[in-house]
XYZ file of C-alpha atoms in Angstrom:
442
model
C -35.475 6.993 -17.104
C -38.108 4.274 -17.501
C -37.741 0.501 -17.247
C -39.518 -1.890 -19.625
C -40.072 -5.281 -18.024
C -42.377 -8.231 -17.622
C -42.591 -11.364 -15.559
C -44.537 -13.515 -13.142
C -46.500 -11.546 -10.584
C -45.127 -13.448 -7.581
C -41.514 -12.789 -8.600
C -41.569 -9.086 -9.405
C -41.386 -6.854 -6.293
C -44.303 -4.449 -6.190
C -45.828 -1.628 -4.227
C -49.036 -2.675 -2.477
C -51.043 -0.918 0.257
C -49.152 -2.915 2.912
C -45.722 -1.730 1.670
C -46.651 1.771 0.496
C -45.528 3.674 3.573
C -42.251 1.754 3.779
C -41.481 2.232 0.074
C -42.129 5.979 0.348
C -39.142 6.103 2.708
C -37.025 3.759 0.630
C -37.096 0.475 -1.249
C -34.566 -2.047 0.121
C -32.207 -3.004 -2.687
C -32.060 -6.617 -1.534
C -35.782 -7.127 -2.304
C -35.308 -6.067 -5.915
C -34.703 -8.535 -8.716
C -31.354 -8.658 -10.463
C -32.892 -6.860 -13.428
C -34.067 -3.950 -11.272
C -30.701 -3.714 -9.555
C -28.872 -3.524 -12.874
C -31.302 -0.848 -14.105
C -30.301 1.244 -11.087
C -26.632 0.667 -11.943
C -27.212 1.876 -15.510
C -28.868 5.066 -14.258
C -25.982 5.738 -11.870
C -23.438 5.241 -14.656
C -25.358 7.685 -16.853
C -25.813 10.112 -13.925
C -29.605 9.913 -14.213
C -31.322 10.663 -10.924
C -34.787 9.113 -11.356
C -35.913 5.657 -12.482
C -39.586 4.728 -13.095
C -40.580 1.034 -12.772
C -44.281 0.292 -13.153
C -44.590 -2.396 -10.461
C -42.986 -0.045 -7.937
C -44.383 3.307 -9.080
C -47.995 2.187 -9.599
C -49.882 1.009 -6.533
C -50.678 -2.629 -7.267
C -53.974 -4.274 -6.276
C -55.586 -0.826 -6.365
C -57.975 -0.398 -9.290
C -58.354 3.382 -8.866
C -54.603 4.067 -8.943
C -54.126 1.615 -11.797
C -56.751 3.392 -13.928
C -55.247 6.783 -13.156
C -51.713 5.709 -14.046
C -52.734 3.715 -17.140
C -54.025 6.916 -18.739
C -50.656 8.585 -18.090
C -48.489 5.914 -19.695
C -48.024 7.917 -22.893
C -46.532 10.873 -21.059
C -44.350 8.729 -18.812
C -42.594 6.926 -21.648
C -42.643 9.816 -24.092
C -41.074 12.265 -21.655
C -38.440 9.995 -20.142
C -34.798 10.416 -21.151
C -34.680 6.804 -22.291
C -36.243 3.397 -21.695
C -34.049 0.539 -20.489
C -35.202 -2.700 -22.112
C -33.987 -6.102 -20.902
C -34.776 -7.329 -24.380
C -32.789 -10.565 -24.072
C -34.536 -11.709 -20.885
C -37.505 -14.033 -20.825
C -38.233 -13.383 -17.125
C -37.382 -10.755 -14.485
C -34.585 -12.784 -12.894
C -32.640 -12.868 -16.160
C -30.868 -9.591 -15.559
C -29.776 -7.094 -18.183
C -26.038 -7.447 -18.731
C -24.615 -10.403 -20.627
C -21.496 -11.526 -22.465
C -21.724 -12.577 -26.082
C -21.274 -16.294 -26.619
C -19.900 -15.662 -30.106
C -16.056 -15.755 -30.095
C -14.064 -13.094 -31.940
C -11.156 -14.086 -34.169
C -8.340 -11.869 -35.429
C -7.139 -12.210 -39.003
C -3.452 -11.925 -39.870
C -3.793 -8.194 -40.493
C -5.451 -7.681 -37.107
C -9.012 -7.270 -38.381
C -11.450 -8.902 -35.928
C -14.204 -11.145 -37.293
C -17.049 -12.992 -35.570
C -20.272 -14.820 -36.323
C -23.169 -12.548 -37.272
C -25.388 -11.638 -34.327
C -29.126 -12.505 -34.381
C -30.897 -9.892 -36.488
C -32.866 -7.318 -34.541
C -36.604 -7.656 -35.343
C -37.389 -4.415 -37.128
C -40.604 -5.584 -38.755
C -43.469 -7.223 -36.893
C -43.275 -10.476 -38.844
C -39.608 -11.137 -38.032
C -38.436 -13.761 -35.552
C -38.484 -12.504 -31.953
C -36.967 -15.619 -30.328
C -33.640 -13.946 -29.593
C -35.433 -10.903 -28.177
C -38.097 -12.315 -25.787
C -39.185 -8.971 -24.349
C -40.444 -7.817 -27.757
C -43.004 -10.640 -27.739
C -44.937 -9.011 -24.893
C -48.039 -6.901 -25.536
C -47.412 -4.374 -22.758
C -43.961 -3.642 -24.172
C -45.485 -2.858 -27.582
C -46.867 0.602 -26.791
C -43.990 1.350 -24.414
C -41.629 0.967 -27.364
C -43.807 3.077 -29.640
C -43.941 6.049 -27.268
C -40.391 5.967 -25.920
C -38.215 8.625 -27.530
C -35.144 6.448 -27.015
C -34.707 2.789 -26.096
C -31.578 0.955 -24.926
C -32.094 -2.696 -25.859
C -29.802 -5.039 -23.939
C -29.598 -8.160 -26.067
C -27.802 -11.425 -25.471
C -24.873 -10.429 -27.691
C -24.963 -6.664 -28.017
C -26.654 -3.418 -27.034
C -29.017 -1.793 -29.540
C -29.747 1.938 -29.517
C -33.134 2.830 -30.939
C -34.651 6.282 -31.350
C -37.019 8.011 -33.766
C -34.531 8.877 -36.534
C -32.160 5.894 -36.341
C -31.234 2.511 -34.933
C -27.691 1.307 -34.271
C -26.079 -1.811 -32.830
C -22.578 -2.506 -31.615
C -21.955 -4.808 -34.579
C -23.554 -2.778 -37.367
C -23.604 0.765 -38.633
C -26.328 3.349 -38.305
C -29.678 2.285 -39.721
C -31.586 5.412 -40.762
C -35.233 4.949 -39.949
C -37.791 5.539 -42.672
C -41.406 5.933 -41.575
C -43.416 3.117 -43.088
C -46.514 1.131 -42.288
C -44.352 -1.785 -41.197
C -42.416 0.310 -38.706
C -43.994 0.189 -35.270
C -42.279 3.389 -34.163
C -43.976 5.469 -36.858
C -46.968 7.281 -35.375
C -48.306 7.606 -38.940
C -48.852 3.853 -39.042
C -52.501 2.974 -39.593
C -54.560 1.520 -36.773
C -55.043 -1.682 -38.791
C -51.306 -2.236 -38.957
C -50.866 -1.570 -35.248
C -53.538 -4.162 -34.441
C -51.997 -6.733 -36.795
C -48.608 -6.372 -35.115
C -50.057 -6.240 -31.609
C -52.344 -9.269 -31.981
C -49.476 -11.739 -32.485
C -47.802 -10.820 -29.185
C -48.097 -12.598 -25.840
C -50.362 -11.550 -22.998
C -50.412 -12.906 -19.451
C -54.040 -11.963 -18.739
C -56.668 -12.083 -21.505
C -58.581 -9.310 -19.720
C -55.728 -6.890 -20.529
C -56.082 -7.285 -24.300
C -57.609 -3.840 -24.852
C -56.060 -2.260 -21.772
C -52.502 -2.890 -22.967
C -53.293 -0.912 -26.129
C -55.278 1.880 -24.463
C -52.545 4.536 -24.496
C -52.049 4.043 -28.224
C -55.826 4.305 -28.753
C -55.892 7.582 -26.807
C -53.097 8.974 -28.965
C -54.671 7.671 -32.180
C -57.926 9.456 -31.280
C -56.085 12.788 -31.597
C -55.561 12.101 -35.302
C -59.212 11.030 -35.773
C -61.229 14.088 -34.665
C -64.912 13.391 -34.140
C -64.367 9.634 -34.178
C -65.166 7.203 -31.369
C -63.122 4.230 -30.175
C -65.308 1.148 -29.622
C -63.752 -2.064 -28.278
C -60.690 -1.926 -30.525
C -62.466 -0.518 -33.614
C -63.500 2.976 -34.760
C -67.035 4.236 -35.299
C -66.483 6.130 -38.568
C -64.947 3.071 -40.266
C -66.823 0.421 -38.304
C -68.311 -1.506 -41.239
C -64.863 -1.866 -42.795
C -63.184 -2.515 -39.447
C -65.583 -5.406 -38.839
C -64.054 -7.329 -41.747
C -60.925 -8.276 -39.783
C -60.150 -11.981 -39.897
C -58.114 -14.406 -37.793
C -54.904 -15.994 -39.039
C -55.950 -19.573 -39.810
C -52.490 -20.906 -38.893
C -52.756 -19.733 -35.281
C -56.394 -20.440 -34.418
C -57.168 -21.075 -30.752
C -60.368 -21.677 -28.781
C -62.126 -18.591 -27.455
C -61.452 -17.622 -23.862
C -63.864 -19.283 -21.424
C -64.315 -15.962 -19.615
C -65.896 -12.957 -21.315
C -63.294 -10.497 -22.613
C -65.094 -8.316 -25.134
C -67.807 -8.573 -27.833
C -67.475 -11.207 -30.541
C -67.365 -8.534 -33.259
C -64.091 -7.152 -31.873
C -60.732 -8.595 -32.954
C -59.796 -8.570 -29.253
C -62.245 -11.442 -28.648
C -59.909 -13.973 -30.307
C -56.546 -15.277 -29.142
C -54.888 -15.623 -32.539
C -53.211 -13.011 -34.672
C -55.617 -11.018 -36.829
C -55.369 -9.373 -40.234
C -57.217 -6.702 -42.166
C -57.658 -6.995 -45.898
C -55.828 -4.644 -48.256
C -59.115 -3.313 -49.653
C -59.790 -0.672 -47.005
C -61.658 1.567 -49.465
C -64.218 -0.993 -50.574
C -67.722 0.463 -50.810
C -70.395 -0.683 -48.416
C -73.338 -2.477 -49.933
C -76.031 0.058 -50.738
C -78.458 0.303 -47.840
C -76.165 -1.370 -45.283
C -75.474 0.854 -42.271
C -74.719 0.899 -38.556
C -77.853 2.039 -36.718
C -76.726 1.702 -33.102
C -73.544 1.257 -31.054
C -73.866 0.406 -27.381
C -70.355 0.414 -25.968
C -69.834 1.348 -22.302
C -66.755 3.408 -21.494
C -65.211 0.368 -19.812
C -64.579 -1.011 -23.293
C -62.557 1.992 -24.361
C -59.715 -0.205 -23.151
C -58.799 1.959 -20.165
C -60.189 -0.395 -17.547
C -59.307 -3.901 -16.473
C -62.769 -4.487 -14.981
C -64.504 -4.980 -18.320
C -66.853 -7.932 -18.498
C -67.484 -8.119 -14.750
C -70.365 -5.776 -13.908
C -70.642 -3.442 -16.895
C -73.186 -4.246 -19.655
C -71.952 -6.055 -22.745
C -71.270 -3.896 -25.818
C -73.396 -4.462 -28.888
C -73.768 -3.092 -32.399
C -76.885 -3.087 -34.555
C -76.462 -3.238 -38.322
C -79.127 -2.754 -40.991
C -78.412 -5.376 -43.646
C -79.787 -8.443 -45.410
C -79.400 -11.600 -43.345
C -78.885 -14.801 -45.336
C -79.661 -18.076 -43.608
C -77.197 -20.897 -44.184
C -76.366 -24.428 -43.064
C -73.063 -24.918 -41.289
C -71.022 -27.945 -42.404
C -67.539 -29.253 -41.630
C -65.858 -31.626 -44.039
C -62.466 -32.518 -45.468
C -61.422 -30.520 -48.470
C -58.438 -29.890 -50.711
C -58.012 -26.611 -48.858
C -56.704 -27.793 -45.524
C -56.259 -25.797 -42.349
C -55.570 -26.827 -38.762
C -54.763 -30.541 -38.860
C -56.621 -31.227 -42.081
C -59.944 -29.682 -41.158
C -61.583 -27.275 -43.560
C -64.832 -25.415 -43.339
C -67.591 -24.807 -45.848
C -71.241 -23.847 -45.829
C -74.198 -24.319 -48.116
C -76.447 -21.361 -48.795
C -80.212 -21.845 -48.647
C -81.439 -18.353 -49.426
C -79.339 -17.958 -52.584
C -80.103 -21.295 -54.215
C -81.896 -19.606 -57.087
C -78.922 -17.599 -58.333
C -75.833 -19.663 -57.555
C -74.648 -23.021 -58.779
C -71.231 -24.550 -59.408
C -69.897 -21.063 -60.159
C -70.025 -19.927 -56.537
C -67.190 -20.015 -54.028
C -67.283 -19.337 -50.304
C -64.042 -18.663 -48.442
C -64.340 -18.785 -44.667
C -61.845 -17.469 -42.138
C -62.921 -18.887 -38.746
C -62.483 -16.596 -35.756
C -61.521 -19.470 -33.469
C -61.541 -23.245 -33.144
C -65.286 -23.704 -32.947
C -65.061 -27.489 -32.667
C -63.580 -27.109 -29.163
C -66.042 -28.105 -26.403
C -67.659 -25.352 -24.390
C -70.072 -22.457 -24.858
C -68.595 -21.427 -28.193
C -68.859 -24.875 -29.795
C -70.645 -24.801 -33.163
C -72.190 -28.136 -34.051
C -72.314 -29.458 -37.620
C -75.599 -28.944 -39.463
C -76.471 -25.992 -37.236
C -78.118 -22.909 -38.715
C -75.881 -19.875 -39.248
C -76.321 -16.515 -40.942
C -74.378 -14.381 -43.404
C -74.355 -10.629 -42.886
C -73.105 -8.919 -46.084
C -71.213 -5.659 -45.484
C -68.856 -4.753 -48.336
C -68.688 -5.479 -52.046
C -65.793 -5.681 -54.470
C -66.040 -6.168 -58.219
C -63.219 -8.177 -59.728
C -60.895 -6.536 -62.227
C -62.601 -8.095 -65.223
C -65.962 -6.927 -63.819
C -67.465 -10.350 -64.495
C -68.232 -11.105 -60.861
C -68.457 -9.640 -57.395
C -67.106 -10.626 -54.000
C -69.154 -9.900 -50.899
C -67.360 -9.567 -47.592
C -69.674 -10.911 -44.903
C -69.727 -11.839 -41.250
C -70.814 -15.347 -40.344
C -73.091 -15.253 -37.297
C -75.015 -17.621 -35.109
C -78.091 -16.765 -33.051
C -77.833 -17.043 -29.285
C -80.250 -19.564 -27.805
C -83.588 -18.069 -26.826
C -82.545 -14.633 -27.978
C -82.743 -12.244 -30.912
C -79.043 -11.472 -30.509
C -76.230 -12.839 -32.666
C -72.532 -13.463 -32.159
C -69.796 -13.541 -34.758
C -67.953 -16.802 -35.533
C -66.133 -16.098 -38.826
C -65.477 -13.732 -41.712
C -66.706 -14.904 -45.125
C -65.887 -13.916 -48.702
C -68.820 -14.855 -50.918
C -68.104 -14.970 -54.665
C -70.885 -15.074 -57.276
C -70.070 -15.382 -60.944
C -73.687 -14.845 -61.916
C -73.706 -11.416 -60.312
C -71.783 -10.319 -63.362
C -71.880 -6.565 -62.934
C -72.160 -3.906 -60.254
C -75.677 -3.103 -61.426
C -76.811 -6.724 -61.165
C -75.239 -7.138 -57.738
C -76.834 -3.975 -56.388
C -80.155 -4.884 -57.948
C -80.105 -8.316 -56.355
C -79.237 -6.969 -52.911
C -82.057 -4.456 -53.231
C -84.552 -7.349 -53.551
C -83.533 -8.812 -50.200
C -85.266 -7.738 -47.009
C -83.137 -5.468 -44.831
C -83.464 -6.040 -41.097
C -81.792 -4.782 -37.931
C -79.258 -7.345 -36.641
C -77.792 -6.885 -33.159
C -74.412 -8.535 -32.558
C -72.861 -8.988 -29.120
């Protein structure tokens, strides 16, 4: 039996080098939180002999043991009889058991009725407020790999397994594998990332680590592919076109977490466009990927001593002027973003539109601040012709050059629309006239 939990580090009892020998003999029950004590009670009631709790079974403050155990998480949860989830608790002292606050009334014929319980969040976009545990990133892959989960909610117990889900107040819900179902291993990596990115994380440095077991399992279904900082080598150009949810933008972390081209570098939820089969612009290619193994997501030491990952792309690079102004399209307290293109002045006019999805709040002070009127660059990657074939949309990255360097960092994803590029042939012909250079992004 495994236990899914989260909480403040100074509250949760843990095994450290100083307590290791003592805990090998026995763990005093009185040092355990109420939640841990109830988990033991559940196991005893079910006549289950062993209980695995990460803070007790993994040696804390020991990087070597942590790395070793992190790689085994899949097997631990997948092979356990069940996972006990204190899904209604927002912290480790909240316990597991509870009594429903909703009263039950009996009709004249004896049929009991009561107010409808909070709906269990089946899909990633549903409200998790009544189920705090499901908001946590570490719990995400634990739930995916567990064969069975007992969710202890505030008002009822939910049984969840691969083929079905059932609550005390509702009948069996047959599970159908779908891309919105986080327990379906057939779910695409894009969908996993979209669902994962909206969840809460205590330490920013764990962003890739908390998804590492899922990445290891996903690699089995992608033979010959390579996992690079949250993306995949064979689909890298398309993977790079992720974009941040404009309604949840936050400043970038002050400490280095991972490269700017990775979705894990931002704190907001991220999305991938529906056009995953868009063709790359002719001539655009990835020419180099430098990604140390630390950024496979299986280490919490990333960004400390290991070299920073980078990718080099062969593509046109279009210089632009970065502007911020008020617009009819308003995001984040009335601020909108637009740019003016210098390099394309000869082919675009009033018939051009530029849609920008910022990666973060780049007006926040600090290293990642982008000042108005600064020079930025568009890196075109993919192309889509509209249905009427009268225009094309280019999916680009918006970059800025690092001071005193030939390196670039990503700050946004851009959709560039040109009505005058009125056919695939014209668009390809125009791109072919532009100089292709090697652009290294960190």
